[in-house]
CSV table of C-alpha atoms and ligand atoms in Angstrom, one decimal:
chain,number,residue,atom,x,y,z
A,472,MET,CA,67.4,-12.3,-36.4
A,473,SER,CA,67.1,-15.4,-38.4
A,474,PHE,CA,65.4,-18.8,-38.3
A,475,ASN,CA,64.7,-19.6,-34.7
A,476,PHE,CA,63.7,-23.2,-34.7
A,477,ASP,CA,62.2,-25.0,-31.7
A,478,THR,CA,60.4,-28.0,-33.3
A,479,THR,CA,58.1,-29.8,-31.0
A,480,TYR,CA,56.4,-32.1,-33.5
A,481,SER,CA,59.5,-34.2,-33.8
A,482,LYS,CA,59.4,-34.8,-30.1
A,483,LEU,CA,56.1,-36.6,-30.4
A,484,ASN,CA,55.5,-40.3,-30.7
A,485,PRO,CA,57.8,-41.4,-33.7
A,486,LYS,CA,54.9,-43.1,-35.4
A,487,PHE,CA,53.3,-39.8,-36.1
A,488,PHE,CA,56.0,-38.6,-38.5
A,489,SER,CA,59.1,-39.7,-40.5
A,490,TYR,CA,62.5,-38.1,-40.9
A,491,ILE,CA,63.1,-37.5,-44.6
A,492,THR,CA,65.9,-36.4,-46.9
A,493,LEU,CA,65.2,-33.7,-49.5
A,494,LYS,CA,65.9,-33.7,-53.2
A,495,ASN,CA,69.0,-31.6,-54.0
A,496,ILE,CA,68.1,-28.7,-56.2
A,497,GLU,CA,70.6,-27.5,-58.7
A,498,ASN,CA,70.7,-23.8,-59.2
A,499,PRO,CA,67.5,-22.8,-57.4
A,500,GLN,CA,66.2,-19.3,-58.1
A,501,PHE,CA,63.6,-17.2,-56.2
A,502,LEU,CA,60.7,-16.4,-58.4
A,503,LEU,CA,58.7,-14.8,-55.6
A,504,LEU,CA,59.8,-13.8,-52.1
A,505,ASN,CA,57.3,-12.4,-49.6
A,506,ASN,CA,59.2,-9.6,-48.0
A,507,LYS,CA,56.4,-8.5,-45.8
A,508,LEU,CA,56.1,-12.0,-44.3
A,509,LEU,CA,59.9,-12.3,-43.9
A,510,ASN,CA,59.8,-9.1,-41.9
A,511,GLU,CA,56.9,-10.3,-39.8
A,512,LEU,CA,58.8,-13.5,-39.1
A,513,ASN,CA,62.0,-11.4,-38.4
A,514,ILE,CA,64.0,-13.5,-40.9
A,515,ASN,CA,66.7,-11.5,-42.4
A,516,GLU,CA,69.1,-14.1,-43.8
A,517,PRO,CA,71.1,-12.9,-46.7
A,518,GLU,CA,69.4,-14.0,-50.0
A,519,GLU,CA,72.2,-16.4,-51.1
A,520,GLU,CA,71.7,-18.2,-47.8
A,521,LEU,CA,67.9,-18.0,-47.8
A,522,ILE,CA,67.6,-19.6,-51.3
A,523,GLN,CA,69.7,-22.6,-50.1
A,524,ILE,CA,67.4,-23.0,-47.1
A,525,LEU,CA,64.1,-22.5,-48.9
A,526,SER,CA,65.1,-24.9,-51.7
A,527,GLY,CA,65.9,-27.6,-49.1
A,528,ASN,CA,69.6,-27.7,-50.0
A,529,LYS,CA,70.8,-26.3,-46.6
A,530,LEU,CA,69.1,-27.9,-43.6
A,531,LEU,CA,69.0,-26.2,-40.2
A,532,GLU,CA,67.7,-29.4,-38.7
A,533,LYS,CA,66.4,-32.8,-39.9
A,534,PRO,CA,63.1,-32.2,-41.8
A,535,ILE,CA,60.1,-34.4,-41.2
A,536,ALA,CA,57.0,-35.5,-43.1
A,537,GLN,CA,53.9,-35.6,-40.9
A,538,ARG,CA,51.7,-38.6,-41.0
A,539,TYR,CA,47.9,-38.4,-41.3
A,540,ALA,CA,44.8,-40.0,-42.8
A,541,GLY,CA,41.8,-38.4,-44.4
A,542,HIS,CA,38.4,-38.9,-45.8
A,543,GLN,CA,38.9,-38.1,-49.5
A,544,PHE,CA,35.5,-37.6,-51.2
A,545,GLY,CA,33.9,-39.6,-48.4
A,546,TYR,CA,36.5,-42.5,-48.2
A,547,LEU,CA,39.1,-43.0,-45.5
A,548,ASN,CA,42.7,-43.3,-46.7
A,549,ASN,CA,46.1,-43.4,-45.1
A,550,LEU,CA,48.0,-40.4,-46.1
A,551,GLY,CA,50.8,-38.1,-44.9
A,552,ASP,CA,53.0,-35.4,-46.3
A,553,GLY,CA,53.6,-37.0,-49.7
A,554,ARG,CA,55.5,-34.0,-51.1
A,555,ALA,CA,56.0,-31.7,-48.2
A,556,ALA,CA,58.7,-31.3,-45.5
A,557,LEU,CA,58.5,-29.5,-42.2
A,558,LEU,CA,61.7,-27.6,-42.0
A,559,GLY,CA,61.1,-26.6,-38.5
A,560,GLU,CA,58.8,-24.6,-36.1
A,561,HIS,CA,59.9,-21.0,-36.1
A,562,VAL,CA,59.3,-19.1,-32.8
A,563,ILE,CA,59.0,-15.4,-32.8
A,564,ASN,CA,57.5,-13.1,-30.1
A,565,ASN,CA,55.9,-16.2,-28.3
A,566,LYS,CA,54.3,-17.2,-31.6
A,567,ARG,CA,55.1,-20.5,-33.2
A,568,VAL,CA,54.7,-21.3,-36.9
A,569,ASP,CA,55.4,-24.3,-39.1
A,570,ILE,CA,57.8,-23.6,-41.9
A,571,GLN,CA,57.1,-26.2,-44.6
A,572,LEU,CA,58.4,-26.8,-48.1
A,573,LYS,CA,55.9,-28.1,-50.6
A,574,GLY,CA,57.3,-29.9,-53.7
A,575,SER,CA,60.6,-31.0,-52.2
A,576,GLY,CA,60.6,-34.6,-53.2
A,577,ILE,CA,59.2,-38.0,-52.2
A,578,THR,CA,58.6,-39.1,-48.6
A,579,PRO,CA,57.4,-42.4,-47.1
A,580,TYR,CA,53.9,-41.2,-47.7
A,581,SER,CA,54.1,-40.3,-51.4
A,582,ARG,CA,52.1,-43.4,-52.4
A,583,GLY,CA,53.5,-43.5,-55.9
A,584,GLY,CA,53.4,-39.8,-56.4
A,585,ASP,CA,56.5,-37.9,-57.5
A,586,GLY,CA,56.7,-35.6,-54.5
A,587,LEU,CA,56.8,-32.6,-56.8
A,588,LEU,CA,54.8,-29.4,-57.3
A,589,THR,CA,54.3,-27.6,-60.6
A,590,LEU,CA,55.3,-24.0,-61.0
A,591,ASN,CA,51.8,-23.3,-62.1
A,592,SER,CA,50.3,-24.7,-58.8
A,593,ALA,CA,52.9,-22.9,-56.7
A,594,LEU,CA,52.0,-19.6,-58.3
A,595,ARG,CA,48.3,-20.3,-57.7
A,596,GLU,CA,48.8,-21.1,-54.1
A,597,TYR,CA,51.0,-18.1,-53.5
A,598,LEU,CA,48.4,-15.8,-55.1
A,599,TYR,CA,45.3,-17.3,-53.3
A,600,SER,CA,47.0,-17.4,-49.9
A,601,ILE,CA,47.8,-13.7,-50.2
A,602,ALA,CA,44.3,-12.9,-51.5
A,603,LEU,CA,42.6,-14.7,-48.6
A,604,THR,CA,44.9,-13.1,-46.1
A,605,ASN,CA,44.2,-9.6,-47.4
A,606,LEU,CA,40.5,-10.4,-47.4
A,607,ASN,CA,40.9,-11.0,-43.6
A,608,ILE,CA,40.6,-14.7,-43.7
A,609,LYS,CA,42.9,-16.9,-41.7
A,610,SER,CA,45.0,-18.7,-44.2
A,611,SER,CA,48.3,-20.4,-44.7
A,612,GLN,CA,50.9,-17.9,-45.8
A,613,SER,CA,53.4,-18.2,-48.7
A,614,LEU,CA,56.9,-17.1,-48.0
A,615,ALA,CA,58.5,-17.9,-51.3
A,616,VAL,CA,58.3,-19.7,-54.6
A,617,VAL,CA,61.6,-21.2,-55.7
A,618,GLN,CA,61.9,-22.2,-59.3
A,619,THR,CA,63.6,-25.5,-59.9
A,620,ASN,CA,64.6,-27.4,-63.0
A,621,ASN,CA,62.7,-30.4,-61.9
A,622,GLN,CA,60.6,-31.7,-64.8
A,623,VAL,CA,57.1,-32.5,-63.5
A,624,ILE,CA,55.0,-34.9,-65.5
A,625,ARG,CA,51.3,-34.1,-65.4
A,626,GLU,CA,49.1,-34.0,-68.5
A,627,GLU,CA,52.2,-32.3,-70.0
A,628,ILE,CA,55.7,-31.9,-68.8
A,629,GLU,CA,55.8,-28.9,-66.6
A,630,GLN,CA,58.4,-26.9,-64.7
A,631,GLY,CA,58.8,-27.6,-61.0
A,632,ALA,CA,58.8,-25.3,-58.0
A,633,ILE,CA,59.1,-25.4,-54.3
A,634,LEU,CA,56.7,-23.3,-52.2
A,635,THR,CA,57.4,-22.3,-48.7
A,636,ARG,CA,54.2,-22.5,-46.6
A,637,VAL,CA,53.9,-21.0,-43.2
A,638,MET,CA,51.0,-22.0,-40.9
A,639,ASP,CA,50.2,-21.9,-37.2
A,640,SER,CA,50.3,-25.6,-37.7
A,641,HIS,CA,49.6,-28.3,-40.3
A,642,ILE,CA,47.6,-30.3,-37.8
A,643,ARG,CA,44.3,-31.3,-39.4
A,644,VAL,CA,41.2,-33.4,-38.8
A,645,GLY,CA,43.1,-36.1,-40.8
A,646,THR,CA,45.9,-36.0,-38.3
A,647,PHE,CA,43.4,-36.9,-35.5
A,648,GLU,CA,42.0,-39.7,-37.7
A,649,PHE,CA,45.4,-41.2,-38.1
A,650,VAL,CA,46.4,-40.8,-34.4
A,651,SER,CA,43.0,-42.1,-33.1
A,652,TYR,CA,42.9,-45.2,-35.4
A,653,SER,CA,46.6,-46.2,-34.9
A,654,SER,CA,47.1,-45.5,-31.2
A,655,SER,CA,46.1,-46.4,-27.7
A,656,LYS,CA,43.9,-44.2,-25.7
A,657,GLU,CA,46.9,-42.9,-23.8
A,658,GLU,CA,48.7,-42.0,-27.0
A,659,LEU,CA,45.7,-40.2,-28.3
A,660,LYS,CA,45.4,-38.3,-25.0
A,661,GLU,CA,49.0,-37.3,-25.1
A,662,PHE,CA,48.7,-36.0,-28.7
A,663,THR,CA,45.5,-34.1,-28.0
A,664,ASN,CA,47.1,-32.6,-24.9
A,665,TYR,CA,49.9,-31.4,-27.2
A,666,VAL,CA,47.5,-29.8,-29.6
A,667,ILE,CA,45.6,-28.1,-26.8
A,668,LYS,CA,48.8,-26.8,-25.3
A,669,ARG,CA,49.9,-25.5,-28.7
A,670,HIS,CA,46.7,-24.0,-30.0
A,671,PHE,CA,44.1,-23.7,-27.2
A,672,ASN,CA,46.1,-23.4,-24.1
A,673,GLU,CA,43.3,-21.6,-22.3
A,674,LEU,CA,41.7,-25.1,-22.1
A,675,GLU,CA,44.6,-26.9,-20.5
A,676,ASN,CA,43.2,-27.0,-16.9
A,677,LYS,CA,39.5,-27.4,-17.8
A,678,LYS,CA,37.8,-30.5,-16.5
A,679,ASP,CA,36.0,-31.3,-19.8
A,680,LYS,CA,38.9,-29.9,-21.9
A,681,TYR,CA,38.6,-32.5,-24.7
A,682,LEU,CA,34.9,-31.7,-25.3
A,683,GLN,CA,35.7,-28.0,-25.1
A,684,PHE,CA,38.5,-28.5,-27.6
A,685,PHE,CA,36.1,-30.1,-30.0
A,686,GLU,CA,33.8,-27.1,-29.7
A,687,LYS,CA,36.6,-24.7,-30.2
A,688,VAL,CA,37.7,-26.4,-33.4
A,689,MET,CA,34.1,-26.5,-34.5
A,690,ASN,CA,33.9,-22.8,-33.9
A,691,GLU,CA,37.1,-22.0,-35.8
A,692,GLN,CA,36.1,-24.0,-38.8
A,693,ILE,CA,32.6,-22.5,-38.9
A,694,ASP,CA,34.3,-19.1,-38.9
A,695,MET,CA,36.4,-20.2,-41.8
A,696,ILE,CA,33.5,-21.4,-43.9
A,697,ILE,CA,31.4,-18.3,-43.2
A,698,ASN,CA,34.3,-16.2,-44.4
A,699,TRP,CA,34.5,-18.3,-47.6
A,700,ILE,CA,30.8,-17.8,-48.2
A,701,ARG,CA,31.3,-14.0,-47.5
A,702,VAL,CA,33.6,-13.6,-50.4
A,703,GLY,CA,32.4,-16.3,-52.7
A,704,PHE,CA,35.3,-18.7,-52.2
A,705,VAL,CA,35.0,-22.3,-53.3
A,706,HIS,CA,37.8,-24.4,-51.7
A,707,GLY,CA,37.1,-27.4,-54.0
A,708,VAL,CA,38.6,-30.2,-52.0
A,709,MET,CA,37.4,-30.2,-48.4
A,710,ASN,CA,38.7,-33.6,-47.6
A,711,THR,CA,39.3,-34.1,-43.9
A,712,ASP,CA,43.0,-34.0,-44.5
A,713,ASN,CA,42.6,-30.4,-45.8
A,714,MET,CA,40.7,-29.1,-42.7
A,715,SER,CA,43.1,-27.4,-40.3
A,716,ILE,CA,42.4,-27.7,-36.6
A,717,THR,CA,43.1,-23.9,-36.2
A,718,GLY,CA,40.6,-23.0,-39.0
A,719,GLU,CA,43.3,-21.8,-41.4
A,720,THR,CA,42.4,-22.1,-45.0
A,721,PHE,CA,45.0,-24.2,-46.8
A,722,ASP,CA,45.8,-26.4,-49.8
A,723,TYR,CA,44.8,-24.2,-52.6
A,724,GLY,CA,44.5,-26.9,-55.2
A,725,PRO,CA,41.3,-26.7,-57.3
A,726,CYS,CA,39.9,-23.6,-55.5
A,727,ALA,CA,38.4,-20.6,-57.3
A,728,PHE,CA,36.2,-17.7,-56.6
A,729,MET,CA,32.6,-17.7,-57.7
A,730,ASN,CA,31.6,-14.9,-60.1
A,731,SER,CA,27.9,-15.3,-60.8
A,732,TYR,CA,26.0,-16.3,-57.7
A,733,ASN,CA,24.9,-19.9,-57.8
A,734,LEU,CA,24.9,-22.2,-54.8
A,735,ASN,CA,25.8,-25.1,-57.1
A,736,THR,CA,29.0,-23.5,-58.3
A,737,LYS,CA,31.9,-25.9,-58.5
A,738,PHE,CA,35.0,-25.8,-60.6
A,739,SER,CA,37.0,-28.9,-59.7
A,740,ARG,CA,37.0,-31.4,-62.6
A,741,VAL,CA,37.1,-34.4,-60.3
A,742,ASP,CA,34.2,-33.2,-58.1
A,743,THR,CA,31.6,-34.7,-60.5
A,744,GLN,CA,28.8,-34.8,-57.9
A,745,GLY,CA,29.4,-31.2,-56.6
A,746,ARG,CA,30.2,-32.6,-53.1
A,747,TYR,CA,32.4,-29.5,-52.5
A,748,SER,CA,30.3,-26.9,-54.4
A,749,PHE,CA,29.9,-23.4,-53.0
A,750,GLY,CA,26.6,-24.0,-51.3
A,751,ASN,CA,27.5,-27.5,-50.0
A,752,GLN,CA,30.5,-26.3,-48.0
A,753,LYS,CA,28.4,-25.9,-44.8
A,754,ASN,CA,27.1,-29.5,-45.1
A,755,ILE,CA,30.5,-30.9,-45.7
A,756,LEU,CA,31.9,-29.0,-42.8
A,757,LEU,CA,29.4,-30.7,-40.5
A,758,TRP,CA,30.2,-34.1,-42.1
A,759,ASN,CA,33.9,-33.5,-41.5
A,760,LEU,CA,33.2,-32.4,-37.9
A,761,GLU,CA,31.4,-35.7,-37.4
A,762,ARG,CA,34.5,-37.5,-38.5
A,763,PHE,CA,36.5,-35.4,-36.2
A,764,ALA,CA,34.2,-36.1,-33.3
A,765,GLU,CA,34.6,-39.9,-33.9
A,766,THR,CA,38.3,-39.6,-33.4
A,767,LEU,CA,37.9,-38.2,-29.8
A,768,ILE,CA,35.4,-40.8,-28.5
A,769,PRO,CA,38.1,-42.8,-26.6
A,770,ILE,CA,39.1,-39.8,-24.5
A,771,ILE,CA,35.8,-38.0,-24.0
A,772,ASP,CA,34.5,-40.6,-21.6
A,773,GLU,CA,35.4,-44.1,-20.3
A,774,GLU,CA,32.1,-45.3,-21.7
A,775,PRO,CA,31.9,-45.0,-25.5
A,776,LYS,CA,28.1,-44.6,-25.3
A,777,GLU,CA,28.4,-41.7,-23.0
A,778,ALA,CA,31.2,-40.1,-25.1
A,779,ILE,CA,29.0,-40.4,-28.2
A,780,LYS,CA,26.1,-38.8,-26.3
A,781,LEU,CA,28.3,-35.9,-25.2
A,782,LEU,CA,29.8,-35.4,-28.7
A,783,GLU,CA,26.4,-35.5,-30.3
A,784,LYS,CA,25.3,-32.8,-27.9
A,785,SER,CA,28.2,-30.6,-28.9
A,786,LEU,CA,27.5,-31.3,-32.6
A,787,SER,CA,23.8,-30.4,-32.1
A,788,LYS,CA,25.0,-26.9,-31.5
A,789,PHE,CA,26.3,-26.7,-35.0
A,790,GLU,CA,23.1,-25.6,-36.7
A,791,ASP,CA,22.3,-22.7,-34.4
A,792,LEU,CA,25.9,-21.6,-34.2
A,793,TYR,CA,26.3,-21.6,-38.0
A,794,GLU,CA,23.0,-19.8,-38.5
A,795,GLU,CA,23.9,-17.2,-36.0
A,796,LYS,CA,27.3,-16.5,-37.6
A,797,PHE,CA,25.8,-16.7,-41.1
A,798,ASN,CA,23.1,-14.2,-40.4
A,799,SER,CA,25.5,-11.9,-38.7
A,800,MET,CA,27.9,-12.1,-41.8
A,801,MET,CA,25.0,-11.4,-44.2
A,802,LYS,CA,23.7,-8.5,-42.1
A,803,ALA,CA,27.1,-7.0,-42.3
A,804,LYS,CA,27.2,-7.5,-46.1
A,805,LEU,CA,23.8,-5.8,-46.4
A,806,GLY,CA,24.9,-3.0,-44.0
A,807,ILE,CA,22.3,-4.0,-41.4
A,808,LYS,CA,23.0,-3.4,-37.7
A,809,GLU,CA,23.6,-6.6,-35.7
A,810,GLU,CA,20.6,-6.0,-33.4
A,811,ILE,CA,18.0,-5.8,-36.2
A,812,ASN,CA,16.1,-9.0,-36.8
A,813,CYS,CA,16.0,-9.4,-40.6
A,814,GLU,CA,16.2,-13.1,-41.5
A,815,LYS,CA,13.3,-12.8,-44.0
A,816,ILE,CA,15.0,-10.1,-46.1
A,817,ILE,CA,18.3,-12.0,-46.1
A,818,LYS,CA,16.4,-15.1,-47.4
A,819,LYS,CA,14.6,-13.0,-50.0
A,820,PHE,CA,17.8,-11.5,-51.1
A,821,GLN,CA,19.6,-14.8,-51.4
A,822,ASN,CA,16.6,-16.2,-53.4
A,823,TRP,CA,16.9,-13.3,-55.8
A,824,MET,CA,20.6,-14.0,-56.3
A,825,GLN,CA,20.0,-17.7,-56.8
A,826,LYS,CA,17.3,-17.1,-59.4
A,827,ASN,CA,19.1,-14.3,-61.3
A,828,ASN,CA,22.8,-15.2,-60.9
A,829,PRO,CA,24.2,-11.7,-60.7
A,830,ASP,CA,27.9,-11.2,-60.1
A,831,TYR,CA,28.2,-11.9,-56.3
A,832,THR,CA,31.0,-9.5,-55.5
A,833,ASN,CA,29.6,-6.6,-57.6
A,834,THR,CA,26.0,-7.1,-56.2
A,835,PHE,CA,27.1,-5.7,-52.8
A,836,ILE,CA,29.1,-2.9,-54.3
A,837,GLU,CA,26.0,-2.0,-56.4
A,838,LEU,CA,23.9,-2.0,-53.3
A,839,GLU,CA,26.2,0.4,-51.6
A,840,HIS,CA,27.0,2.5,-54.6
A,841,PRO,CA,24.1,2.3,-57.0
A,842,GLY,CA,25.1,2.9,-60.7
A,843,THR,CA,28.5,1.5,-60.4
A,844,PHE,CA,27.8,-1.4,-62.8
A,845,ASP,CA,25.3,-1.6,-65.7
A,846,ASP,CA,24.6,-5.3,-65.5
A,847,GLU,CA,21.0,-6.0,-66.5
A,848,GLU,CA,20.2,-7.7,-63.2
A,849,PHE,CA,20.8,-4.5,-61.4
A,850,GLN,CA,18.4,-2.5,-63.6
A,851,THR,CA,15.4,-4.7,-62.8
A,852,ASN,CA,12.5,-3.5,-60.6
A,853,THR,CA,13.0,-6.5,-58.3
A,854,PHE,CA,16.5,-5.5,-57.5
A,855,GLN,CA,15.6,-1.8,-57.1
A,856,ASN,CA,12.7,-2.8,-54.8
A,857,LEU,CA,14.9,-5.0,-52.7
A,858,ARG,CA,17.4,-2.2,-52.4
A,859,GLN,CA,14.7,0.1,-51.3
A,860,GLU,CA,13.5,-2.4,-48.7
A,861,LEU,CA,17.1,-2.8,-47.5
A,862,LYS,CA,17.6,1.0,-47.4
A,863,GLU,CA,14.9,1.3,-44.9
A,864,ILE,CA,16.7,-0.9,-42.4
A,865,GLY,CA,20.3,-1.0,-43.6
A,866,LEU,CA,22.8,-0.2,-46.3
A,867,ASP,CA,25.0,1.4,-43.7
A,868,SER,CA,28.3,1.9,-45.6
A,869,THR,CA,30.5,1.8,-42.5
A,870,ILE,CA,29.4,-1.8,-41.9
A,871,MET,CA,29.4,-2.8,-45.5
A,872,LYS,CA,32.8,-1.6,-46.6
A,873,LYS,CA,34.6,-3.8,-44.1
A,874,VAL,CA,33.2,-7.1,-45.4
A,875,ASN,CA,32.3,-6.6,-49.1
A,876,PRO,CA,35.5,-6.8,-51.2
A,877,HIS,CA,35.8,-4.7,-54.3
A,878,ILE,CA,38.5,-6.9,-55.6
A,879,ILE,CA,38.6,-10.7,-55.7
A,880,PRO,CA,41.0,-12.8,-57.8
A,881,ARG,CA,38.8,-13.3,-60.8
A,882,ASN,CA,39.5,-16.7,-62.3
A,883,TYR,CA,40.3,-15.5,-65.8
A,884,LEU,CA,42.7,-12.9,-64.5
A,885,VAL,CA,44.5,-15.5,-62.4
A,886,GLU,CA,44.8,-17.8,-65.4
A,887,GLU,CA,46.0,-15.0,-67.6
A,888,ALA,CA,48.6,-13.9,-65.1
A,889,ILE,CA,50.0,-17.5,-64.5
A,890,ASP,CA,50.0,-18.3,-68.2
A,891,GLU,CA,51.9,-15.3,-69.0
A,892,TYR,CA,54.7,-16.4,-66.7
A,893,VAL,CA,54.5,-20.1,-67.6
A,894,ASN,CA,54.5,-19.4,-71.3
A,895,LYS,CA,56.5,-16.2,-71.7
A,896,GLN,CA,58.5,-16.0,-68.4
A,897,ASP,CA,56.9,-12.6,-67.9
A,898,LEU,CA,55.8,-11.9,-64.3
A,899,THR,CA,54.4,-8.5,-64.9
A,900,LYS,CA,50.7,-9.4,-64.9
A,901,PHE,CA,51.1,-11.7,-61.9
A,902,ASN,CA,52.8,-9.0,-59.9
A,903,GLN,CA,50.2,-6.4,-60.9
A,904,LEU,CA,47.4,-8.7,-59.8
A,905,LEU,CA,49.2,-9.4,-56.5
A,906,GLU,CA,49.5,-5.6,-56.0
A,907,VAL,CA,45.8,-5.0,-56.7
A,908,LEU,CA,44.9,-7.9,-54.3
A,909,GLU,CA,46.8,-6.1,-51.5
A,910,ASN,CA,43.8,-3.8,-50.7
A,911,PRO,CA,40.6,-5.6,-51.7
A,912,TYR,CA,38.3,-3.4,-49.7
A,913,GLU,CA,39.6,-0.1,-51.1
A,914,ILE,CA,37.8,1.8,-53.9
A,915,ASN,CA,40.3,2.5,-56.5
A,916,LYS,CA,39.1,3.7,-60.0
A,917,LYS,CA,42.4,2.5,-61.5
A,918,HIS,CA,41.4,-1.0,-60.6
A,919,LYS,CA,38.1,-1.0,-62.5
A,920,ASN,CA,39.3,-3.6,-65.0
A,921,TYR,CA,40.0,-6.0,-62.2
A,922,GLN,CA,36.3,-5.8,-61.1
A,923,GLN,CA,35.0,-6.9,-64.4
A,924,PRO,CA,33.4,-10.4,-64.2
A,925,PRO,CA,33.9,-12.7,-67.2
A,926,LYS,CA,31.0,-13.5,-69.4
A,927,LYS,CA,28.7,-16.1,-67.7
A,928,GLU,CA,29.7,-18.8,-70.2
A,929,TYR,CA,33.3,-18.5,-69.0
A,930,ASP,CA,32.5,-19.8,-65.5
A,931,LEU,CA,30.3,-22.6,-66.8
A,932,LYS,CA,33.3,-24.0,-68.7
A,933,TYR,CA,36.0,-23.0,-66.3
A,934,THR,CA,37.5,-26.1,-64.5
A,935,THR,CA,40.3,-26.5,-62.0
A,936,HIS,CA,42.1,-29.7,-61.3
A,937,CYS,CA,43.6,-31.5,-58.3
A,938,ASN,CA,46.5,-32.9,-60.4
A,939,THR,CA,48.8,-30.2,-59.2
B,1779,LIG,P1,46.1,-32.8,-51.6
B,1779,LIG,O1,45.0,-33.2,-52.6
B,1779,LIG,O2,47.1,-31.9,-52.2
B,1779,LIG,O3,45.6,-32.4,-50.3
B,1779,LIG,O4,46.9,-34.2,-51.4
B,1779,LIG,C1,46.3,-35.4,-50.9
B,1779,LIG,C2,47.4,-36.3,-50.5
B,1779,LIG,O5,48.2,-36.7,-51.7
B,1779,LIG,C3,48.5,-35.8,-49.5
B,1779,LIG,O6,48.9,-36.9,-48.7
B,1779,LIG,C4,49.6,-35.3,-50.4
B,1779,LIG,O7,50.8,-35.3,-49.7
B,1779,LIG,C5,49.6,-36.3,-51.5
B,1779,LIG,N1,50.1,-35.8,-52.7
B,1779,LIG,C6,49.5,-34.9,-53.6
B,1779,LIG,N2,50.3,-34.7,-54.6
B,1779,LIG,C7,51.4,-35.5,-54.5
B,1779,LIG,C8,52.6,-35.7,-55.3
B,1779,LIG,N3,52.8,-35.1,-56.5
B,1779,LIG,N4,53.5,-36.6,-54.8
B,1779,LIG,C9,53.3,-37.3,-53.7
B,1779,LIG,N5,52.2,-37.1,-52.9
B,1779,LIG,C10,51.3,-36.2,-53.3
B,1780,LIG,MG1,46.2,-31.7,-48.6
């Protein structure tokens, strides 16, 4: 089979998107092709044909750019796909996914941007989306990276690329912000019905379906953040336009994994206040959900006051729900059975990590397999005592090994792998890293080097940027 497009988004209200033309790419080349995903999607186009489609040269239908808004670092802006094109919605085995090109040229929403993506960013997004997927975190998928000879002007002139991104959908909190603020109540209702039908169809016939929809989204997004916390992921730019309604992690711009545990960890150069730091992701999620709730006011109840009351009631469930999921995740990381009440020791353990800044990933491996690492933090009496205390109630390997990765994409390894391609056209390191990231929960002595954290100074100086 091949592409099986049945695009529903372009049948919606025309003000929610624009038809676009794509930049023609001379001599496009596949740099990466995700064969596993191609198989899952049942796409077996010959490669000469596929490269034309995934570079945007051959169109199967007229591509669109989706319109949305978004609170960026707290401020509402009108946005939209400024450098992305939805090629179509591919349907396979009753599942529908968006197939989108990123970096395929300007659109009506480019706002002065060039519509392009650097090869460096395409490689990063490809790698992180695979890493998170293998860590069992719902994520956008990357189907291919096509190398182009577009020259992309950033701090320096860089080579361009087009990434093919696959997601259940690209509908985000920011989409609701745009729809709600630009439309009538009926139009908002129609759009929300579309989203419910597409993603939460079990709610279609429910009397209070819009409120339940809000709570479902809240639930999905809490799961996403809890998973980030579980593996030490810092997304870096949790603007409302980057928060998917289905709870898929996406837009791997300035993201990075934390090495040394510290709630204040942030890498993004533009995030001067630490708004999107590791430990603030929960607070920002709630803030974003409040913005999302506001968009639904007109359809929750005829009376805005009543609608606000109902949404506030839903939002008031956030704290307990988050805590419950957080504790359950931490219990699993510490190998403690779900039914055991152990919030005190979780807090104590977190405090120890915050004070001593051990390598987050390796801490849990060391708990399960003492003696694996010789970091000084693991030799202290405090750690040994904590381990003993945990041993009495937990440290059950069968629970721990499913949630504590042995391998994460260490920032310095990601940079080395990408640099080696960008500077020397050598993809060996990148492919090796991808291979190691295939089975992050597996113990493999051969991968010992990939478990090595950098020196603490490295992370303190390491910055990522949005200018991608
Ligand atoms: P992001 O920070 O990648 O989530 O992007 C925020 C907004 O800026 C989105 O509307 C993007 O489409 C847009 N954007 C980012 N980079 C570019 C670019 N190079 N050209 C045009 N639009 C861009
Ligand atoms: Mg974005």
